[in-house]
Amino acid sequence: MFGANGIELCRIIEEELAHMQKEIATGVERPKQEITHLLPEEAKKIEVELKLEEEHRETVERLRVLTLAARKKRVNERMARHVRRMNFIMFWPHCHQAHYDLYEKWDMINIQVGAKETFQLTEEGAKEALYMSDIDPNEACLHALLNGEALVVMFRMYDTDNRDFVKLLRHALYVEIPEPKEDVPPEKQVPPIPAYERYATISKSAREVRRERYEARMQKLREEKEDAERLASEQARLAREAEEERQREEKQRQEEERMARIQAGLPAEPEPVGDEEEMEGEEKEETEATEEPEALEEEKVEEEEEFHSDVSVEGEEYIPPGGLFVPGLYSPPNDLAKANGLAYFYPKMVQENTTIESEHLPPHVLVMFNIDKRHEVQELMAQYADEILAVTHSIQILI
């Protein structure tokens, strides 16, 4: 602990002996602590050090995030110069039909579809897709976006077209109001609102969602019941036809037996036997057995009808909060958002149109030292660690 400092060690020993003599003389024990316990001064010092380390980690993390954001912005600025004639629209999983409803608009603004693909997004993917967007990624919006495959359509402009693709597509979807068509009846006319507002919705409350799920379940039960009744009636018809065919064959057989008995000189009708009563008992049991499952199915439907939509069910699917804005489609509002979205959804097409840029390095020099001076150099490097780009060791043996 003290190494070669014996003087300090002797001083501490003398103090401890004096304290022990004092305890023996007065009979009052000095308060002591376990060796594993920290002194108040040590605990305070450790707390301060931990706080400084936490602040340092937060500073480093904040700097890392800012560095990545600046790097991402710079990369998107470089890509945006090469994808001026490319753009995309992302349709939410429940609004794929919007792309086909708006197909005439693409011809009106003179653009063509370059690619079309569906993507199952994750939370990280949604952040990339909505990078620098004007959409509020609330719970209902993200739930609707992640609950299924999103349709992403990539558009191209002609090589001679120099319009601003971002403003062109945003105006067509967010501002332009469709004109009424003369050959379409009024009830089938498109509402006079922009396409973005037409396909946007407000998330429903938990009660409304449960009511819709309840109605869908009851509709499914009714359809299943109708199918079961249709199947039962068809089976009854086939059974009835089979029974009629059996009776016809039985009657024909009896007629042939009767004619054969007459030709043989025997009585036309044989003596009666008690088989008919046994057959009637079996038919009665079969009808009772078929009636029981039908009664059970009716009871099951009646039990389902007692479900209430305002009662939460354990294990039900997540329901986002109500009253939140949920868009149906999205077009990037600026060149950086457009470039980032295209690079995420269609990286190969972006690479074909983007030239590779060499890595940028600040002004730097190369310094070499002999290997036998590496310990001295390490002390010097520790003082300027932030200014050193890379370090390597190289040993060459010449023969």
CSV table of C-alpha atoms in Angstrom, one decimal:
chain,number,residue,atom,x,y,z
A,1,MET,CA,0.0,0.0,0.0
A,2,PHE,CA,2.7,2.5,1.0
A,3,GLY,CA,5.7,0.8,-0.8
A,4,ALA,CA,9.0,2.2,0.4
A,5,ASN,CA,7.4,5.0,2.4
A,6,GLY,CA,8.1,3.5,5.8
A,7,ILE,CA,7.9,6.8,7.6
A,8,GLU,CA,4.2,7.3,6.7
A,9,LEU,CA,3.5,3.7,7.6
A,10,CYS,CA,5.0,4.2,11.1
A,11,ARG,CA,3.0,7.3,11.6
A,12,ILE,CA,-0.2,5.5,10.9
A,13,ILE,CA,0.7,2.7,13.2
A,14,GLU,CA,1.4,5.1,16.1
A,15,GLU,CA,-2.0,6.8,15.5
A,16,GLU,CA,-3.8,3.4,15.6
A,17,LEU,CA,-1.9,2.4,18.8
A,18,ALA,CA,-2.9,5.7,20.5
A,19,HIS,CA,-6.5,5.1,19.6
A,20,MET,CA,-6.4,1.6,21.0
A,21,GLN,CA,-4.8,2.8,24.3
A,22,LYS,CA,-7.6,5.4,24.5
A,23,GLU,CA,-10.3,2.8,24.0
A,24,ILE,CA,-8.8,0.6,26.8
A,25,ALA,CA,-8.4,3.6,29.2
A,26,THR,CA,-11.9,5.1,28.6
A,27,GLY,CA,-13.8,1.9,27.8
A,28,VAL,CA,-15.5,3.6,24.9
A,29,GLU,CA,-15.1,1.9,21.6
A,30,ARG,CA,-14.3,3.9,18.6
A,31,PRO,CA,-16.9,3.5,15.7
A,32,LYS,CA,-15.5,1.2,13.1
A,33,GLN,CA,-16.5,0.1,9.6
A,34,GLU,CA,-16.0,-3.1,7.6
A,35,ILE,CA,-13.1,-3.0,5.3
A,36,THR,CA,-15.5,-3.6,2.4
A,37,HIS,CA,-17.6,-0.6,3.3
A,38,LEU,CA,-16.9,2.8,1.8
A,39,LEU,CA,-16.1,5.9,3.8
A,40,PRO,CA,-18.4,8.9,3.3
A,41,GLU,CA,-15.5,10.7,1.5
A,42,GLU,CA,-14.9,7.7,-0.7
A,43,ALA,CA,-18.6,7.3,-1.5
A,44,LYS,CA,-18.9,11.0,-2.4
A,45,LYS,CA,-15.8,10.8,-4.6
A,46,ILE,CA,-17.0,7.7,-6.4
A,47,GLU,CA,-20.4,9.3,-7.0
A,48,VAL,CA,-18.8,12.4,-8.5
A,49,GLU,CA,-16.6,10.2,-10.7
A,50,LEU,CA,-19.6,8.2,-11.9
A,51,LYS,CA,-21.5,11.4,-12.6
A,52,LEU,CA,-18.6,12.7,-14.7
A,53,GLU,CA,-18.4,9.4,-16.6
A,54,GLU,CA,-22.1,9.5,-17.3
A,55,GLU,CA,-21.8,13.1,-18.6
A,56,HIS,CA,-18.8,12.1,-20.7
A,57,ARG,CA,-20.8,9.2,-22.2
A,58,GLU,CA,-23.7,11.5,-23.0
A,59,THR,CA,-21.4,14.0,-24.6
A,60,VAL,CA,-19.8,11.3,-26.7
A,61,GLU,CA,-23.1,9.8,-27.7
A,62,ARG,CA,-24.5,13.2,-28.6
A,63,LEU,CA,-21.4,14.0,-30.7
A,64,ARG,CA,-21.7,10.6,-32.4
A,65,VAL,CA,-25.4,11.2,-33.2
A,66,LEU,CA,-24.6,14.7,-34.6
A,67,THR,CA,-21.7,13.3,-36.6
A,68,LEU,CA,-23.8,10.6,-38.1
A,69,ALA,CA,-26.6,13.1,-38.9
A,70,ALA,CA,-24.1,15.4,-40.6
A,71,ARG,CA,-22.6,12.6,-42.5
A,72,LYS,CA,-26.1,11.3,-43.6
A,73,LYS,CA,-27.1,14.8,-44.6
A,74,ARG,CA,-23.9,15.3,-46.7
A,75,VAL,CA,-24.4,11.9,-48.4
A,76,ASN,CA,-28.0,12.8,-49.2
A,77,GLU,CA,-27.0,16.2,-50.6
A,78,ARG,CA,-24.5,14.4,-52.9
A,79,MET,CA,-27.1,11.8,-54.0
A,80,ALA,CA,-29.8,14.5,-54.6
A,81,ARG,CA,-27.8,16.0,-57.4
A,82,HIS,CA,-27.9,12.7,-59.3
A,83,VAL,CA,-31.5,11.7,-58.8
A,84,ARG,CA,-33.2,14.9,-59.9
A,85,ARG,CA,-35.5,13.0,-62.3
A,86,MET,CA,-36.5,10.3,-59.8
A,87,ASN,CA,-39.0,10.4,-57.0
A,88,PHE,CA,-41.3,8.1,-55.1
A,89,ILE,CA,-44.6,7.8,-53.3
A,90,MET,CA,-45.2,5.5,-50.4
A,91,PHE,CA,-48.7,4.2,-49.9
A,92,TRP,CA,-49.8,2.9,-46.5
A,93,PRO,CA,-50.9,-0.8,-46.4
A,94,HIS,CA,-54.6,0.1,-46.3
A,95,CYS,CA,-54.3,2.5,-49.3
A,96,HIS,CA,-52.8,0.4,-52.1
A,97,GLN,CA,-55.8,1.2,-54.2
A,98,ALA,CA,-54.9,4.9,-54.2
A,99,HIS,CA,-52.1,4.2,-56.6
A,100,TYR,CA,-54.5,2.8,-59.2
A,101,ASP,CA,-57.1,5.5,-58.5
A,102,LEU,CA,-54.5,8.2,-59.3
A,103,TYR,CA,-53.1,6.5,-62.4
A,104,GLU,CA,-54.6,9.1,-64.7
A,105,LYS,CA,-52.8,11.8,-62.8
A,106,TRP,CA,-49.4,10.4,-63.7
A,107,ASP,CA,-50.2,10.9,-67.4
A,108,MET,CA,-51.5,14.4,-66.8
A,109,ILE,CA,-48.3,15.5,-65.2
A,110,ASN,CA,-46.2,13.6,-67.8
A,111,ILE,CA,-44.3,11.2,-65.6
A,112,GLN,CA,-43.9,7.4,-65.8
A,113,VAL,CA,-43.7,4.6,-63.3
A,114,GLY,CA,-40.1,3.3,-63.0
A,115,ALA,CA,-40.6,0.6,-60.4
A,116,LYS,CA,-43.2,-0.7,-58.0
A,117,GLU,CA,-42.7,-2.9,-55.0
A,118,THR,CA,-44.1,-3.7,-51.5
A,119,PHE,CA,-42.1,-3.6,-48.3
A,120,GLN,CA,-42.7,-4.9,-44.8
A,121,LEU,CA,-41.3,-2.0,-42.8
A,122,THR,CA,-39.9,-2.1,-39.3
A,123,GLU,CA,-39.6,0.8,-36.8
A,124,GLU,CA,-36.0,1.5,-38.1
A,125,GLY,CA,-37.2,1.2,-41.6
A,126,ALA,CA,-40.1,3.7,-41.0
A,127,LYS,CA,-37.6,6.2,-39.6
A,128,GLU,CA,-35.5,5.9,-42.8
A,129,ALA,CA,-38.6,6.2,-45.0
A,130,LEU,CA,-39.8,9.3,-43.1
A,131,TYR,CA,-36.4,11.0,-42.9
A,132,MET,CA,-36.8,14.8,-42.9
A,133,SER,CA,-40.5,14.4,-43.7
A,134,ASP,CA,-43.4,16.6,-42.6
A,135,ILE,CA,-45.4,13.7,-41.2
A,136,ASP,CA,-46.0,13.3,-37.5
A,137,PRO,CA,-45.0,9.7,-36.7
A,138,ASN,CA,-47.6,9.2,-34.0
A,139,GLU,CA,-48.6,5.8,-32.6
A,140,ALA,CA,-51.6,5.3,-34.9
A,141,CYS,CA,-49.6,6.4,-38.0
A,142,LEU,CA,-46.7,4.0,-37.3
A,143,HIS,CA,-49.1,1.1,-36.3
A,144,ALA,CA,-51.0,1.5,-39.6
A,145,LEU,CA,-47.7,1.7,-41.6
A,146,LEU,CA,-46.2,-1.4,-39.9
A,147,ASN,CA,-49.4,-3.4,-40.0
A,148,GLY,CA,-48.9,-4.9,-43.4
A,149,GLU,CA,-46.8,-4.3,-46.5
A,150,ALA,CA,-46.4,-0.7,-47.7
A,151,LEU,CA,-46.5,0.0,-51.5
A,152,VAL,CA,-43.6,2.2,-52.8
A,153,VAL,CA,-43.8,3.4,-56.4
A,154,MET,CA,-40.8,5.0,-58.0
A,155,PHE,CA,-41.4,7.5,-60.7
A,156,ARG,CA,-39.2,8.9,-63.5
A,157,MET,CA,-39.3,12.1,-65.5
A,158,TYR,CA,-38.2,12.2,-69.1
A,159,ASP,CA,-34.6,13.2,-69.9
A,160,THR,CA,-35.6,16.5,-71.4
A,161,ASP,CA,-37.8,17.5,-68.5
A,162,ASN,CA,-36.2,20.0,-66.1
A,163,ARG,CA,-39.1,20.6,-63.7
A,164,ASP,CA,-38.6,20.3,-59.9
A,165,PHE,CA,-39.8,16.8,-59.3
A,166,VAL,CA,-40.4,17.3,-55.6
A,167,LYS,CA,-42.6,20.4,-56.1
A,168,LEU,CA,-44.4,18.8,-59.1
A,169,LEU,CA,-45.4,15.7,-57.2
A,170,ARG,CA,-46.3,17.5,-53.9
A,171,HIS,CA,-48.5,19.9,-55.8
A,172,ALA,CA,-50.3,17.0,-57.6
A,173,LEU,CA,-51.0,15.2,-54.4
A,174,TYR,CA,-51.2,17.8,-51.7
A,175,VAL,CA,-52.7,20.9,-53.4
A,176,GLU,CA,-54.3,20.1,-56.7
A,177,ILE,CA,-58.1,19.6,-56.6
A,178,PRO,CA,-59.5,17.1,-59.2
A,179,GLU,CA,-61.9,18.6,-61.8
A,180,PRO,CA,-65.3,16.9,-62.2
A,181,LYS,CA,-65.8,14.7,-65.2
A,182,GLU,CA,-68.8,15.2,-67.5
A,183,ASP,CA,-69.3,11.5,-68.3
A,184,VAL,CA,-69.4,10.4,-64.7
A,185,PRO,CA,-72.7,10.5,-62.6
A,186,PRO,CA,-72.6,12.8,-59.5
A,187,GLU,CA,-72.6,10.0,-57.0
A,188,LYS,CA,-69.4,8.5,-58.5
A,189,GLN,CA,-67.5,11.8,-58.8
A,190,VAL,CA,-64.2,12.2,-57.0
A,191,PRO,CA,-64.6,14.5,-53.9
A,192,PRO,CA,-63.2,18.0,-54.6
A,193,ILE,CA,-60.3,17.7,-52.2
A,194,PRO,CA,-56.6,17.0,-52.7
A,195,ALA,CA,-55.6,13.3,-52.9
A,196,TYR,CA,-53.6,13.5,-49.7
A,197,GLU,CA,-56.6,14.6,-47.7
A,198,ARG,CA,-58.9,12.2,-49.5
A,199,TYR,CA,-57.0,9.1,-48.3
A,200,ALA,CA,-56.0,10.4,-44.9
A,201,THR,CA,-58.0,9.2,-41.9
A,202,ILE,CA,-58.4,9.8,-38.1
A,203,SER,CA,-57.7,6.8,-35.9
A,204,LYS,CA,-60.8,5.3,-34.3
A,205,SER,CA,-61.4,4.8,-30.6
A,206,ALA,CA,-61.0,1.5,-29.0
A,207,ARG,CA,-64.8,1.1,-28.7
A,208,GLU,CA,-65.2,1.7,-32.5
A,209,VAL,CA,-62.4,-0.8,-33.3
A,210,ARG,CA,-63.9,-3.4,-31.1
A,211,ARG,CA,-67.3,-2.8,-32.5
A,212,GLU,CA,-66.0,-3.4,-36.1
A,213,ARG,CA,-64.1,-6.5,-35.0
A,214,TYR,CA,-67.3,-7.8,-33.3
A,215,GLU,CA,-69.4,-7.1,-36.4
A,216,ALA,CA,-66.7,-8.8,-38.6
A,217,ARG,CA,-66.7,-11.8,-36.3
A,218,MET,CA,-70.5,-12.0,-36.3
A,219,GLN,CA,-70.6,-11.7,-40.1
A,220,LYS,CA,-68.1,-14.6,-40.3
A,221,LEU,CA,-70.2,-16.7,-38.0
A,222,ARG,CA,-73.3,-16.0,-40.0
A,223,GLU,CA,-71.5,-17.0,-43.2
A,224,GLU,CA,-70.2,-20.1,-41.6
A,225,LYS,CA,-73.7,-20.9,-40.4
A,226,GLU,CA,-75.1,-20.4,-43.9
A,227,ASP,CA,-72.4,-22.6,-45.3
A,228,ALA,CA,-73.2,-25.3,-42.8
A,229,GLU,CA,-76.9,-25.1,-43.5
A,230,ARG,CA,-76.2,-25.2,-47.2
A,231,LEU,CA,-74.0,-28.2,-46.7
A,232,ALA,CA,-76.6,-29.9,-44.5
A,233,SER,CA,-79.4,-29.3,-47.0
A,234,GLU,CA,-77.2,-30.7,-49.8
A,235,GLN,CA,-76.3,-33.7,-47.7
A,236,ALA,CA,-80.0,-34.2,-46.9
A,237,ARG,CA,-80.9,-33.9,-50.6
A,238,LEU,CA,-78.2,-36.5,-51.5
A,239,ALA,CA,-79.4,-38.8,-48.7
A,240,ARG,CA,-83.0,-38.4,-49.8
A,241,GLU,CA,-82.0,-39.3,-53.4
A,242,ALA,CA,-80.0,-42.2,-52.2
A,243,GLU,CA,-82.9,-43.4,-50.1
A,244,GLU,CA,-85.3,-43.1,-53.0
A,245,GLU,CA,-82.8,-45.0,-55.2
A,246,ARG,CA,-82.5,-47.7,-52.5
A,247,GLN,CA,-86.3,-48.0,-52.2
A,248,ARG,CA,-86.6,-48.2,-56.0
A,249,GLU,CA,-84.0,-51.0,-56.2
A,250,GLU,CA,-85.6,-52.7,-53.2
A,251,LYS,CA,-89.0,-52.5,-54.9
A,252,GLN,CA,-87.6,-53.8,-58.2
A,253,ARG,CA,-85.9,-56.7,-56.3
A,254,GLN,CA,-89.1,-57.6,-54.5
A,255,GLU,CA,-91.0,-57.5,-57.8
A,256,GLU,CA,-88.4,-59.8,-59.4
A,257,GLU,CA,-88.6,-62.2,-56.4
A,258,ARG,CA,-92.4,-62.1,-56.6
A,259,MET,CA,-92.4,-63.0,-60.3
A,260,ALA,CA,-89.8,-65.8,-59.7
A,261,ARG,CA,-92.0,-67.2,-56.9
A,262,ILE,CA,-95.1,-67.2,-59.1
A,263,GLN,CA,-93.1,-68.9,-61.9
A,264,ALA,CA,-92.0,-71.6,-59.4
A,265,GLY,CA,-95.5,-72.2,-58.2
A,266,LEU,CA,-95.0,-70.7,-54.7
A,267,PRO,CA,-97.1,-68.0,-53.0
A,268,ALA,CA,-96.5,-64.5,-54.4
A,269,GLU,CA,-95.9,-62.9,-50.9
A,270,PRO,CA,-93.6,-64.5,-48.3
A,271,GLU,CA,-94.5,-64.8,-44.6
A,272,PRO,CA,-94.0,-61.4,-42.7
A,273,VAL,CA,-90.9,-61.0,-40.5
A,274,GLY,CA,-90.1,-58.4,-37.7
A,275,ASP,CA,-87.2,-56.7,-39.6
A,276,GLU,CA,-89.3,-53.6,-40.5
A,277,GLU,CA,-89.6,-52.6,-36.8
A,278,GLU,CA,-85.9,-52.9,-36.3
A,279,MET,CA,-85.2,-50.7,-39.4
A,280,GLU,CA,-87.6,-48.0,-38.1
A,281,GLY,CA,-85.7,-47.9,-34.8
A,282,GLU,CA,-82.3,-47.5,-36.4
A,283,GLU,CA,-83.7,-44.6,-38.6
A,284,LYS,CA,-85.1,-42.8,-35.5
A,285,GLU,CA,-81.7,-43.0,-33.7
A,286,GLU,CA,-79.9,-41.6,-36.8
A,287,THR,CA,-82.2,-38.6,-37.0
A,288,GLU,CA,-81.7,-37.9,-33.2
A,289,ALA,CA,-77.9,-38.0,-33.7
A,290,THR,CA,-78.0,-35.5,-36.6
A,291,GLU,CA,-80.2,-33.1,-34.6
A,292,GLU,CA,-77.7,-32.8,-31.7
A,293,PRO,CA,-74.8,-31.1,-33.6
A,294,GLU,CA,-77.2,-28.6,-35.2
A,295,ALA,CA,-78.5,-27.6,-31.7
A,296,LEU,CA,-74.9,-27.1,-30.5
A,297,GLU,CA,-74.0,-24.9,-33.4
A,298,GLU,CA,-77.1,-22.7,-32.7
A,299,GLU,CA,-76.1,-22.4,-29.0
A,300,LYS,CA,-72.5,-21.3,-30.1
A,301,VAL,CA,-73.8,-18.5,-32.3
A,302,GLU,CA,-76.1,-17.3,-29.5
A,303,GLU,CA,-73.1,-17.1,-27.1
A,304,GLU,CA,-71.1,-15.1,-29.6
A,305,GLU,CA,-74.0,-12.6,-30.0
A,306,GLU,CA,-73.6,-11.7,-26.3
A,307,PHE,CA,-70.2,-10.1,-26.9
A,308,HIS,CA,-70.0,-6.4,-25.9
A,309,SER,CA,-67.7,-4.0,-27.9
A,310,ASP,CA,-66.9,-1.8,-24.9
A,311,VAL,CA,-65.2,-4.6,-22.9
A,312,SER,CA,-61.5,-5.3,-23.5
A,313,VAL,CA,-60.6,-8.9,-24.2
A,314,GLU,CA,-57.4,-10.5,-22.9
A,315,GLY,CA,-54.9,-11.1,-25.6
A,316,GLU,CA,-56.6,-8.9,-28.2
A,317,GLU,CA,-54.6,-7.1,-30.9
A,318,TYR,CA,-53.1,-3.8,-30.1
A,319,ILE,CA,-55.4,-0.8,-30.6
A,320,PRO,CA,-53.7,2.6,-31.1
A,321,PRO,CA,-55.1,5.7,-29.4
A,322,GLY,CA,-58.0,7.4,-31.1
A,323,GLY,CA,-58.2,10.8,-32.7
A,324,LEU,CA,-54.7,10.7,-34.3
A,325,PHE,CA,-54.0,11.7,-37.9
A,326,VAL,CA,-53.1,8.7,-40.2
A,327,PRO,CA,-52.0,9.6,-43.7
A,328,GLY,CA,-52.7,7.2,-46.6
A,329,LEU,CA,-49.8,8.3,-48.8
A,330,TYR,CA,-46.6,10.2,-48.6
A,331,SER,CA,-44.3,12.1,-51.0
A,332,PRO,CA,-41.0,13.6,-49.8
A,333,PRO,CA,-41.1,17.3,-49.2
A,334,ASN,CA,-37.5,18.1,-50.1
A,335,ASP,CA,-34.6,16.7,-52.0
A,336,LEU,CA,-32.8,15.3,-49.0
A,337,ALA,CA,-35.9,13.2,-47.9
A,338,LYS,CA,-36.3,12.1,-51.5
A,339,ALA,CA,-32.7,11.0,-51.9
A,340,ASN,CA,-32.7,9.1,-48.6
A,341,GLY,CA,-36.0,7.3,-49.4
A,342,LEU,CA,-34.8,6.3,-52.9
A,343,ALA,CA,-31.5,5.0,-51.5
A,344,TYR,CA,-33.4,3.0,-48.9
A,345,PHE,CA,-36.1,1.5,-51.1
A,346,TYR,CA,-34.3,1.3,-54.5
A,347,PRO,CA,-30.5,1.3,-53.7
A,348,LYS,CA,-29.5,-0.4,-57.0
A,349,MET,CA,-31.2,2.3,-59.1
A,350,VAL,CA,-29.6,5.1,-57.0
A,351,GLN,CA,-26.1,3.5,-57.4
A,352,GLU,CA,-26.6,3.3,-61.2
A,353,ASN,CA,-27.2,7.1,-61.3
A,354,THR,CA,-24.8,8.2,-58.6
A,355,THR,CA,-21.0,8.5,-59.0
A,356,ILE,CA,-18.7,7.2,-56.3
A,357,GLU,CA,-17.0,9.9,-54.4
A,358,SER,CA,-13.6,9.3,-52.8
A,359,GLU,CA,-13.4,9.7,-49.0
A,360,HIS,CA,-12.5,13.1,-47.8
A,361,LEU,CA,-9.5,13.4,-45.5
A,362,PRO,CA,-8.3,16.6,-43.7
A,363,PRO,CA,-4.7,17.8,-44.3
A,364,HIS,CA,-2.4,15.2,-42.8
A,365,VAL,CA,1.2,14.0,-42.7
A,366,LEU,CA,2.9,10.6,-42.4
A,367,VAL,CA,5.5,10.2,-39.6
A,368,MET,CA,7.6,7.1,-39.1
A,369,PHE,CA,9.7,6.1,-36.1
A,370,ASN,CA,12.1,3.3,-35.3
A,371,ILE,CA,10.6,0.3,-33.6
A,372,ASP,CA,13.0,0.6,-30.6
A,373,LYS,CA,11.5,4.0,-29.8
A,374,ARG,CA,7.9,2.9,-29.7
A,375,HIS,CA,7.5,3.3,-25.9
A,376,GLU,CA,8.6,7.0,-26.1
A,377,VAL,CA,6.3,7.5,-29.1
A,378,GLN,CA,3.3,6.1,-27.3
A,379,GLU,CA,3.7,8.7,-24.5
A,380,LEU,CA,3.7,11.4,-27.1
A,381,MET,CA,0.7,9.9,-28.9
A,382,ALA,CA,-1.3,9.9,-25.7
A,383,GLN,CA,-1.0,13.7,-25.5
A,384,TYR,CA,-2.4,14.1,-29.1
A,385,ALA,CA,-4.8,11.2,-29.4
A,386,ASP,CA,-7.6,13.3,-31.0
A,387,GLU,CA,-5.3,14.4,-33.8
A,388,ILE,CA,-4.1,11.0,-34.9
A,389,LEU,CA,-6.0,9.3,-37.7
A,390,ALA,CA,-4.3,5.9,-37.7
A,391,VAL,CA,-1.4,4.0,-36.3
A,392,THR,CA,0.3,0.9,-37.7
A,393,HIS,CA,3.4,-1.1,-36.9
A,394,SER,CA,5.6,-2.4,-39.8
A,395,ILE,CA,8.8,-4.5,-39.5
A,396,GLN,CA,10.8,-5.2,-42.6
A,397,ILE,CA,13.7,-7.7,-42.6
A,398,LEU,CA,16.3,-7.2,-45.4
A,399,ILE,CA,18.5,-10.1,-46.3
